[in-house]
């Protein structure tokens, strides 16, 4: 067992120590125009720390649908990586299908630009959307991330195991990495290793 990389995840922690997950504060930050500031802060800290890791370890970050609008994302990522001497070949950009629904052409252009800079593109929460298979042939996706809802139910639901196995097989046949999200027990990890995640 070895560590392959880390994903940056934002959490809001109140002075009383209460942890608020991103689903509860990211939409408000987006509406207030503060999401870019948060992303820049996370990137700066993440790139600075990750630049000191062994070079085979990746850093993964989520990109919001509104950030794939063709205005500034690639430039911000390129400039921040340059500032902290972080190799963009070690950066995995995670997108969800939601990011593609509003304007697929702009999103595709942005994703292709990120890929051309050396970033790896991951399809996050795979299996929960409606058009995942279509995106796999339209975009330079390198990684499939199986949604944690399937992982949580895999030990007691045979259908979840079948879906995980199918996605893992699909990923392998397309020469993609397959990552299972939300693994919390050794039993889950062993089963997933056997399936090919």
Coordinates of N, CA and C in Angstrom, one line a residue:
X1 N 0.9 -1.2 0.0 CA 0.0 0.0 0.0 C 0.9 1.2 0.0
X2 N 0.6 2.2 -0.9 CA 1.4 3.4 -1.0 C 0.6 4.6 -1.3
X3 N 1.0 5.7 -0.9 CA 0.3 7.0 -1.1 C 0.6 7.5 -2.5
X4 N -0.4 7.7 -3.3 CA -0.3 8.1 -4.7 C -0.4 9.6 -4.8
X5 N -1.2 10.2 -4.0 CA -1.4 11.7 -4.0 C -2.5 12.1 -3.0
X6 N -2.8 13.4 -3.1 CA -3.7 13.9 -2.2 C -4.7 14.9 -2.9
X7 N -5.9 15.0 -2.4 CA -6.9 15.9 -2.9 C -7.1 17.0 -2.0
X8 N -7.1 18.3 -2.5 CA -7.3 19.4 -1.7 C -8.9 19.6 -1.5
X9 N -9.3 19.7 -0.3 CA -10.7 19.8 0.0 C -10.9 21.0 1.0
X10 N -11.8 21.9 0.6 CA -12.1 23.1 1.5 C -13.1 22.7 2.6
X11 N -12.8 23.1 3.8 CA -13.7 23.0 4.9 C -13.7 24.3 5.6
X12 N -14.9 24.7 6.1 CA -15.0 25.9 6.9 C -15.1 25.5 8.4
X13 N -14.1 25.9 9.2 CA -14.1 25.6 10.6 C -14.4 26.8 11.4
X14 N -15.5 26.8 12.2 CA -15.9 28.0 13.0 C -14.9 28.1 14.2
X15 N -14.9 29.2 14.9 CA -14.1 29.4 16.1 C -14.5 28.4 17.2
X16 N -15.7 27.8 17.1 CA -16.1 26.8 18.1 C -15.7 25.4 17.7
X17 N -15.1 25.3 16.5 CA -14.6 24.0 16.0 C -15.6 23.2 15.2
X18 N -16.7 23.9 14.8 CA -17.7 23.2 14.0 C -17.3 23.2 12.5
X19 N -17.3 22.0 11.9 CA -16.8 21.8 10.5 C -18.0 21.9 9.6
X20 N -17.9 22.8 8.6 CA -19.0 22.9 7.6 C -18.5 22.3 6.3
X21 N -19.2 21.4 5.7 CA -18.7 20.8 4.4 C -18.9 21.8 3.3
X22 N -18.2 21.6 2.2 CA -18.2 22.6 1.1 C -19.6 22.8 0.4
X23 N -20.4 21.7 0.4 CA -21.7 21.8 -0.2 C -22.6 22.9 0.6
X24 N -22.2 23.2 1.8 CA -23.0 24.1 2.6 C -22.4 25.6 2.5
X25 N -21.2 25.8 2.0 CA -20.7 27.2 1.9 C -20.2 27.6 0.5
X26 N -19.8 26.6 -0.4 CA -19.3 26.9 -1.7 C -20.4 27.7 -2.5
X27 N -21.7 27.3 -2.5 CA -22.7 28.1 -3.3 C -22.7 29.5 -2.9
X28 N -22.7 29.8 -1.6 CA -22.7 31.1 -1.1 C -21.5 31.9 -1.5
X29 N -20.3 31.3 -1.5 CA -19.1 31.9 -1.9 C -19.2 32.3 -3.4
X30 N -19.8 31.3 -4.2 CA -19.9 31.6 -5.6 C -20.8 32.8 -5.9
X31 N -21.9 32.8 -5.2 CA -22.9 33.9 -5.3 C -22.3 35.3 -4.9
X32 N -21.4 35.2 -3.9 CA -20.7 36.4 -3.4 C -19.5 36.8 -4.2
X33 N -19.1 36.0 -5.2 CA -17.9 36.3 -6.0 C -16.6 36.0 -5.3
X34 N -16.6 35.2 -4.3 CA -15.4 34.9 -3.5 C -14.8 33.5 -3.8
X35 N -15.4 32.8 -4.7 CA -14.9 31.5 -5.0 C -13.5 31.5 -5.6
X36 N -13.2 32.5 -6.5 CA -11.9 32.6 -7.1 C -10.8 32.8 -6.1
X37 N -11.2 33.7 -5.1 CA -10.2 34.0 -4.0 C -9.9 32.8 -3.2
X38 N -10.9 32.0 -2.9 CA -10.7 30.7 -2.2 C -9.9 29.8 -3.0
X39 N -10.1 29.6 -4.3 CA -9.4 28.7 -5.1 C -7.9 29.1 -5.1
X40 N -7.6 30.4 -5.3 CA -6.3 30.9 -5.4 C -5.5 30.7 -4.1
X41 N -6.2 30.9 -2.9 CA -5.6 30.6 -1.6 C -5.3 29.1 -1.5
X42 N -6.2 28.3 -1.8 CA -6.0 26.8 -1.7 C -4.9 26.4 -2.6
X43 N -4.9 26.9 -3.9 CA -3.8 26.5 -4.8 C -2.4 26.9 -4.3
X44 N -2.3 28.2 -3.8 CA -1.0 28.7 -3.4 C -0.5 27.8 -2.3
X45 N -1.4 27.5 -1.3 CA -0.9 26.6 -0.2 C -0.6 25.2 -0.7
X46 N -1.5 24.7 -1.5 CA -1.4 23.3 -2.0 C -0.1 23.1 -2.9
X47 N 0.1 24.1 -3.8 CA 1.3 24.0 -4.7 C 2.6 24.1 -3.9
X48 N 2.6 25.0 -2.9 CA 3.7 25.2 -2.1 C 4.1 24.0 -1.3
X49 N 3.2 23.3 -0.7 CA 3.4 22.1 0.0 C 3.8 20.9 -0.9
X50 N 2.9 20.8 -1.9 CA 3.1 19.6 -2.8 C 4.5 19.6 -3.6
X51 N 5.0 20.8 -3.8 CA 6.3 21.0 -4.5 C 7.4 20.3 -3.7
X52 N 7.2 20.0 -2.4 CA 8.2 19.4 -1.5 C 8.0 17.9 -1.4
X53 N 6.9 17.4 -2.0 CA 6.7 15.9 -1.9 C 7.5 15.2 -2.9
X54 N 7.5 13.8 -2.8 CA 8.2 13.0 -3.9 C 7.5 13.3 -5.2
X55 N 8.3 13.3 -6.3 CA 7.7 13.8 -7.5 C 6.7 13.0 -8.2
X56 N 6.5 11.7 -7.7 CA 5.5 10.8 -8.3 C 4.1 11.0 -7.7
X57 N 4.0 11.8 -6.6 CA 2.8 12.0 -5.9 C 2.0 13.2 -6.5
X58 N 0.7 13.0 -6.8 CA -0.1 14.1 -7.4 C -0.8 14.9 -6.4
X59 N -1.3 16.0 -6.8 CA -2.2 16.9 -6.0 C -3.4 17.1 -6.9
X60 N -4.6 16.9 -6.3 CA -5.9 16.9 -7.0 C -6.7 18.1 -6.4
X61 N -7.4 18.8 -7.3 CA -8.3 19.9 -6.9 C -9.5 19.9 -7.8
X62 N -10.6 20.3 -7.1 CA -11.9 20.4 -7.8 C -12.1 21.8 -8.4
X63 N -12.7 21.8 -9.6 CA -13.0 23.0 -10.3 C -14.5 23.1 -10.4
X64 N -15.0 24.3 -10.0 CA -16.4 24.6 -10.0 C -16.9 24.8 -11.5
X65 N -18.2 24.5 -11.8 CA -18.7 24.7 -13.1 C -18.5 26.2 -13.6
X66 N -18.7 27.1 -12.7 CA -18.6 28.5 -13.1 C -17.1 28.9 -13.4
X67 N -16.2 28.1 -13.0 CA -14.8 28.5 -13.3 C -14.3 27.9 -14.6
X68 N -15.1 27.1 -15.3 CA -14.8 26.6 -16.6 C -15.5 27.5 -17.7
X69 N -15.5 28.8 -17.5 CA -16.1 29.7 -18.4 C -15.2 30.4 -19.4
X70 N -14.0 29.9 -19.4 CA -13.0 30.5 -20.4 C -12.4 31.8 -20.1
X71 N -12.6 32.3 -18.9 CA -12.1 33.7 -18.6 C -10.6 33.7 -18.1
X72 N -10.3 32.8 -17.2 CA -9.1 33.0 -16.4 C -8.4 31.8 -15.8
X73 N -9.1 30.7 -15.8 CA -8.7 29.5 -15.0 C -7.3 29.0 -15.4
X74 N -7.1 28.8 -16.7 CA -5.8 28.3 -17.0 C -4.6 29.2 -16.7
X75 N -4.9 30.5 -16.9 CA -3.8 31.5 -16.5 C -3.5 31.5 -15.0
X76 N -4.5 31.5 -14.2 CA -4.3 31.4 -12.7 C -3.5 30.2 -12.3
X77 N -3.9 29.1 -12.9 CA -3.2 27.8 -12.5 C -1.8 27.9 -13.0
X78 N -1.6 28.3 -14.2 CA -0.2 28.4 -14.8 C 0.7 29.3 -14.0
X79 N 0.2 30.5 -13.6 CA 0.9 31.5 -12.9 C 1.2 31.0 -11.5
X80 N 0.3 30.4 -10.8 CA 0.5 30.0 -9.4 C 1.5 28.8 -9.4
X81 N 1.4 27.9 -10.4 CA 2.3 26.8 -10.4 C 3.7 27.3 -10.7
X82 N 3.9 28.3 -11.5 CA 5.2 28.9 -11.8 C 5.8 29.5 -10.5
X83 N 4.9 30.2 -9.8 CA 5.4 30.9 -8.6 C 5.9 30.0 -7.6
X84 N 5.3 28.8 -7.4 CA 5.7 27.8 -6.4 C 6.5 26.7 -7.0
X85 N 6.9 26.8 -8.3 CA 7.7 25.8 -8.9 C 7.1 24.4 -8.8
X86 N 5.8 24.3 -9.1 CA 5.1 23.1 -9.0 C 4.8 22.6 -10.4
X87 N 5.2 21.4 -10.7 CA 5.0 20.8 -12.0 C 3.6 20.4 -12.3
X88 N 3.0 21.1 -13.3 CA 1.6 20.8 -13.6 C 1.2 19.4 -14.1
X89 N 2.3 18.6 -14.4 CA 2.0 17.2 -14.7 C 1.6 16.5 -13.5
X90 N 1.8 17.1 -12.3 CA 1.4 16.4 -11.1 C 0.0 16.9 -10.6
X91 N -0.6 17.8 -11.3 CA -1.9 18.3 -10.9 C -3.0 17.6 -11.6
X92 N -4.0 17.1 -10.8 CA -5.2 16.4 -11.3 C -6.4 17.4 -11.1
X93 N -7.0 17.8 -12.2 CA -8.2 18.7 -12.1 C -9.4 17.8 -12.2
X94 N -10.3 17.9 -11.1 CA -11.5 17.2 -11.1 C -12.7 18.0 -11.5
X95 N -13.4 17.4 -12.4 CA -14.6 18.1 -12.9 C -15.8 17.2 -12.8
X96 N -17.0 17.7 -12.6 CA -18.2 16.9 -12.6 C -19.0 17.2 -13.9
X97 N -20.0 16.3 -14.2 CA -20.8 16.6 -15.3 C -21.6 17.9 -15.3
X98 N -21.9 18.3 -14.1 CA -22.6 19.6 -13.9 C -21.8 20.7 -14.6
X99 N -20.4 20.6 -14.5 CA -19.6 21.6 -15.1 C -19.7 21.7 -16.6
X100 N -20.2 20.6 -17.2 CA -20.3 20.6 -18.7 C -21.6 20.9 -19.2
X101 N -22.7 21.0 -18.4 CA -24.0 21.1 -18.9 C -24.4 22.5 -19.5
X102 N -23.9 23.5 -18.9 CA -24.3 24.9 -19.3 C -23.7 25.3 -20.7
X103 N -22.4 25.0 -20.9 CA -21.8 25.4 -22.2 C -20.7 24.4 -22.5
X104 N -21.0 23.3 -23.1 CA -20.1 22.3 -23.3 C -18.9 22.7 -24.2
X105 N -19.1 23.6 -25.1 CA -18.0 24.1 -26.0 C -17.0 24.8 -25.3
X106 N -17.4 25.8 -24.4 CA -16.5 26.6 -23.6 C -15.7 25.7 -22.6
X107 N -16.5 24.8 -22.0 CA -15.9 23.9 -21.0 C -14.9 23.0 -21.7
X108 N -15.2 22.5 -22.8 CA -14.3 21.6 -23.6 C -13.0 22.3 -23.9
X109 N -13.1 23.6 -24.4 CA -11.9 24.4 -24.7 C -11.1 24.6 -23.5
X110 N -11.7 24.9 -22.4 CA -10.9 25.1 -21.1 C -10.3 23.8 -20.6
X111 N -11.0 22.7 -20.7 CA -10.4 21.4 -20.3 C -9.3 21.0 -21.2
X112 N -9.4 21.2 -22.5 CA -8.4 20.9 -23.4 C -7.1 21.7 -23.2
X113 N -7.3 23.0 -22.8 CA -6.2 23.9 -22.5 C -5.5 23.4 -21.2
X114 N -6.3 23.0 -20.2 CA -5.7 22.5 -19.0 C -4.9 21.2 -19.3
X115 N -5.4 20.3 -20.1 CA -4.7 19.1 -20.5 C -3.4 19.4 -21.3
X116 N -3.5 20.4 -22.1 CA -2.3 20.8 -22.9 C -1.2 21.4 -22.0
X117 N -1.6 21.9 -20.9 CA -0.6 22.5 -19.9 C 0.1 21.3 -19.1
X118 N -0.5 20.1 -19.3 CA 0.1 18.9 -18.6 C -0.8 18.4 -17.5
X119 N -1.8 19.1 -17.2 CA -2.7 18.6 -16.1 C -3.4 17.3 -16.5
X120 N -3.7 16.5 -15.5 CA -4.5 15.3 -15.7 C -6.0 15.7 -15.4
X121 N -6.9 15.2 -16.2 CA -8.3 15.5 -16.0 C -9.1 14.3 -15.4
X122 N -9.8 14.5 -14.3 CA -10.6 13.4 -13.7 C -12.0 13.7 -13.8
X123 N -12.8 12.7 -14.1 CA -14.3 12.9 -14.1 C -14.7 12.5 -12.7
X124 N -15.2 13.5 -11.9 CA -15.5 13.2 -10.5 C -17.0 12.7 -10.4
X125 N -17.2 12.0 -9.3 CA -18.6 11.5 -9.0 C -19.2 10.7 -10.2
X126 N -18.3 10.0 -10.8 CA -18.7 9.2 -12.0 C -19.8 8.2 -11.6
X127 N -20.8 8.1 -12.4 CA -21.9 7.1 -12.2 C -23.1 7.8 -11.6
X128 N -23.1 9.1 -11.3 CA -24.3 9.7 -10.7 C -25.0 10.6 -11.7
X129 N -24.3 10.9 -12.8 CA -24.9 11.8 -13.8 C -25.7 11.0 -14.9
X130 N -26.0 11.8 -16.0 CA -26.8 11.2 -17.0 C -26.0 10.9 -18.3
X131 N -24.9 11.7 -18.5 CA -24.3 11.6 -19.8 C -22.8 11.3 -19.7
X132 N -22.4 10.6 -18.6 CA -21.0 10.4 -18.4 C -20.3 9.7 -19.6
X133 N -20.9 8.7 -20.2 CA -20.2 8.0 -21.3 C -19.9 8.9 -22.5
X134 N -20.8 9.8 -22.8 CA -20.6 10.8 -23.9 C -19.4 11.7 -23.6
X135 N -19.3 12.1 -22.4 CA -18.1 13.0 -22.1 C -16.8 12.3 -22.2
X136 N -16.8 11.0 -22.0 CA -15.5 10.3 -22.0 C -14.9 10.3 -23.4
X137 N -15.7 10.4 -24.4 CA -15.1 10.4 -25.8 C -15.0 11.8 -26.3
X138 N -15.6 12.8 -25.6 CA -15.5 14.2 -26.1 C -14.4 15.0 -25.4
X139 N -13.9 14.5 -24.3 CA -13.0 15.3 -23.5 C -11.7 14.5 -23.2
X140 N -10.6 15.2 -22.9 CA -9.3 14.5 -22.6 C -9.3 14.0 -21.1
X141 N -10.2 13.1 -20.8 CA -10.3 12.6 -19.4 C -9.3 11.4 -19.2
X142 N -8.5 11.5 -18.1 CA -7.5 10.4 -17.8 C -7.9 9.5 -16.7
X143 N -8.9 10.0 -15.8 CA -9.2 9.3 -14.6 C -10.7 9.3 -14.4
X144 N -11.2 8.2 -13.9 CA -12.6 8.1 -13.5 C -12.6 8.0 -12.0
X145 N -13.4 8.8 -11.3 CA -13.6 8.7 -9.8 C -15.0 8.1 -9.5
X146 N -15.1 6.9 -9.0 CA -16.4 6.3 -8.7 C -17.0 7.0 -7.5
X147 N -18.2 7.5 -7.6 CA -18.8 8.2 -6.5 C -18.9 7.4 -5.2
X148 N -18.7 8.0 -4.1 CA -18.6 7.4 -2.8 C -19.9 6.7 -2.4
X149 N -21.1 7.1 -3.0 CA -22.3 6.4 -2.7 C -22.3 4.9 -3.0
X150 N -21.6 4.6 -4.1 CA -21.5 3.2 -4.5 C -20.5 2.4 -3.5
X151 N -19.5 3.1 -3.0 CA -18.5 2.5 -2.1 C -19.2 2.2 -0.8
X152 N -20.0 3.2 -0.3 CA -20.7 3.0 1.0 C -21.6 1.8 1.0
X153 N -22.2 1.5 -0.1 CA -23.2 0.4 -0.1 C -22.7 -0.9 -0.7
X154 N -21.4 -0.9 -1.1 CA -20.9 -2.1 -1.8 C -20.9 -3.4 -1.0
X155 N -20.7 -3.3 0.3 CA -20.6 -4.5 1.1 C -21.9 -5.2 1.3
X156 N -23.0 -4.4 1.2 CA -24.3 -5.1 1.4 C -25.2 -5.0 0.2
X157 N -24.7 -4.4 -0.9 CA -25.6 -4.3 -2.1 C -24.8 -4.9 -3.3
X158 N -25.2 -6.0 -3.8 CA -24.6 -6.7 -4.9 C -24.6 -5.8 -6.2
X159 N -25.7 -5.0 -6.4 CA -25.7 -4.1 -7.6 C -24.7 -3.0 -7.5
X160 N -24.4 -2.5 -6.3 CA -23.3 -1.5 -6.2 C -21.9 -2.1 -6.6
X161 N -21.7 -3.4 -6.2 CA -20.4 -4.0 -6.6 C -20.4 -4.2 -8.1
X162 N -21.5 -4.6 -8.7 CA -21.5 -4.8 -10.1 C -21.2 -3.5 -10.9
X163 N -21.8 -2.4 -10.4 CA -21.6 -1.1 -11.0 C -20.1 -0.7 -10.9
X164 N -19.5 -0.9 -9.7 CA -18.1 -0.5 -9.5 C -17.2 -1.4 -10.4
X165 N -17.6 -2.7 -10.5 CA -16.8 -3.5 -11.4 C -16.9 -3.1 -12.8
X166 N -18.1 -2.7 -13.3 CA -18.3 -2.3 -14.6 C -17.5 -1.0 -14.9
X167 N -17.6 0.0 -14.0 CA -16.8 1.2 -14.2 C -15.3 1.0 -14.2
X168 N -14.9 0.1 -13.3 CA -13.4 -0.2 -13.3 C -13.0 -0.9 -14.7
X169 N -13.9 -1.8 -15.2 CA -13.6 -2.4 -16.5 C -13.6 -1.4 -17.6
X170 N -14.6 -0.5 -17.6 CA -14.6 0.6 -18.6 C -13.4 1.4 -18.5
X171 N -13.0 1.8 -17.3 CA -11.8 2.6 -17.2 C -10.5 1.9 -17.7
X172 N -10.4 0.7 -17.4 CA -9.2 -0.1 -17.9 C -9.2 -0.2 -19.4
X173 N -10.4 -0.4 -20.0 CA -10.5 -0.6 -21.4 C -10.2 0.7 -22.2
X174 N -10.4 1.8 -21.5 CA -10.1 3.1 -22.1 C -8.7 3.7 -21.6
X175 N -7.9 2.8 -20.9 CA -6.6 3.2 -20.4 C -6.6 4.3 -19.5
X176 N -7.6 4.3 -18.6 CA -7.8 5.4 -17.6 C -7.5 4.8 -16.2
X177 N -7.1 5.7 -15.3 CA -7.0 5.3 -13.9 C -8.4 5.3 -13.3
X178 N -8.6 4.4 -12.4 CA -9.9 4.4 -11.7 C -9.7 4.5 -10.2
X179 N -10.4 5.6 -9.7 CA -10.2 5.9 -8.2 C -11.6 5.7 -7.6
X180 N -11.6 5.0 -6.4 CA -12.8 4.9 -5.6 C -12.8 5.9 -4.5
X181 N -13.9 6.7 -4.5 CA -14.0 7.8 -3.4 C -14.6 7.2 -2.2
X182 N -14.2 7.7 -1.0 CA -14.9 7.4 0.2 C -14.6 6.1 0.8
X183 N -13.4 5.5 0.5 CA -13.1 4.2 1.1 C -12.7 4.4 2.6
X184 N -13.4 3.7 3.5 CA -13.2 3.9 4.9 C -12.8 2.7 5.7
X185 N -12.9 1.5 5.1 CA -12.6 0.3 5.8 C -11.6 -0.6 5.0
X186 N -10.9 -1.4 5.7 CA -9.9 -2.3 5.0 C -10.7 -3.3 4.1
X187 N -11.9 -3.7 4.6 CA -12.7 -4.6 3.8 C -13.1 -4.0 2.5
X188 N -13.5 -2.8 2.5 CA -13.8 -2.1 1.2 C -12.6 -2.0 0.3
X189 N -11.5 -1.6 0.9 CA -10.2 -1.5 0.2 C -9.8 -2.8 -0.5
X190 N -9.9 -3.9 0.3 CA -9.5 -5.2 -0.3 C -10.4 -5.5 -1.5
X191 N -11.7 -5.3 -1.3 CA -12.7 -5.7 -2.4 C -12.4 -4.8 -3.6
X192 N -12.1 -3.5 -3.4 CA -11.9 -2.6 -4.5 C -10.6 -3.0 -5.2
X193 N -9.6 -3.4 -4.5 CA -8.3 -3.8 -5.1 C -8.6 -5.0 -6.0
X194 N -9.4 -5.9 -5.5 CA -9.7 -7.1 -6.3 C -10.5 -6.8 -7.5
X195 N -11.3 -5.7 -7.5 CA -12.1 -5.3 -8.6 C -11.2 -4.6 -9.6
X196 N -10.2 -3.9 -9.2 CA -9.3 -3.2 -10.1 C -9.2 -1.7 -9.9
X197 N -9.6 -1.2 -8.7 CA -9.5 0.2 -8.5 C -8.1 0.5 -7.8

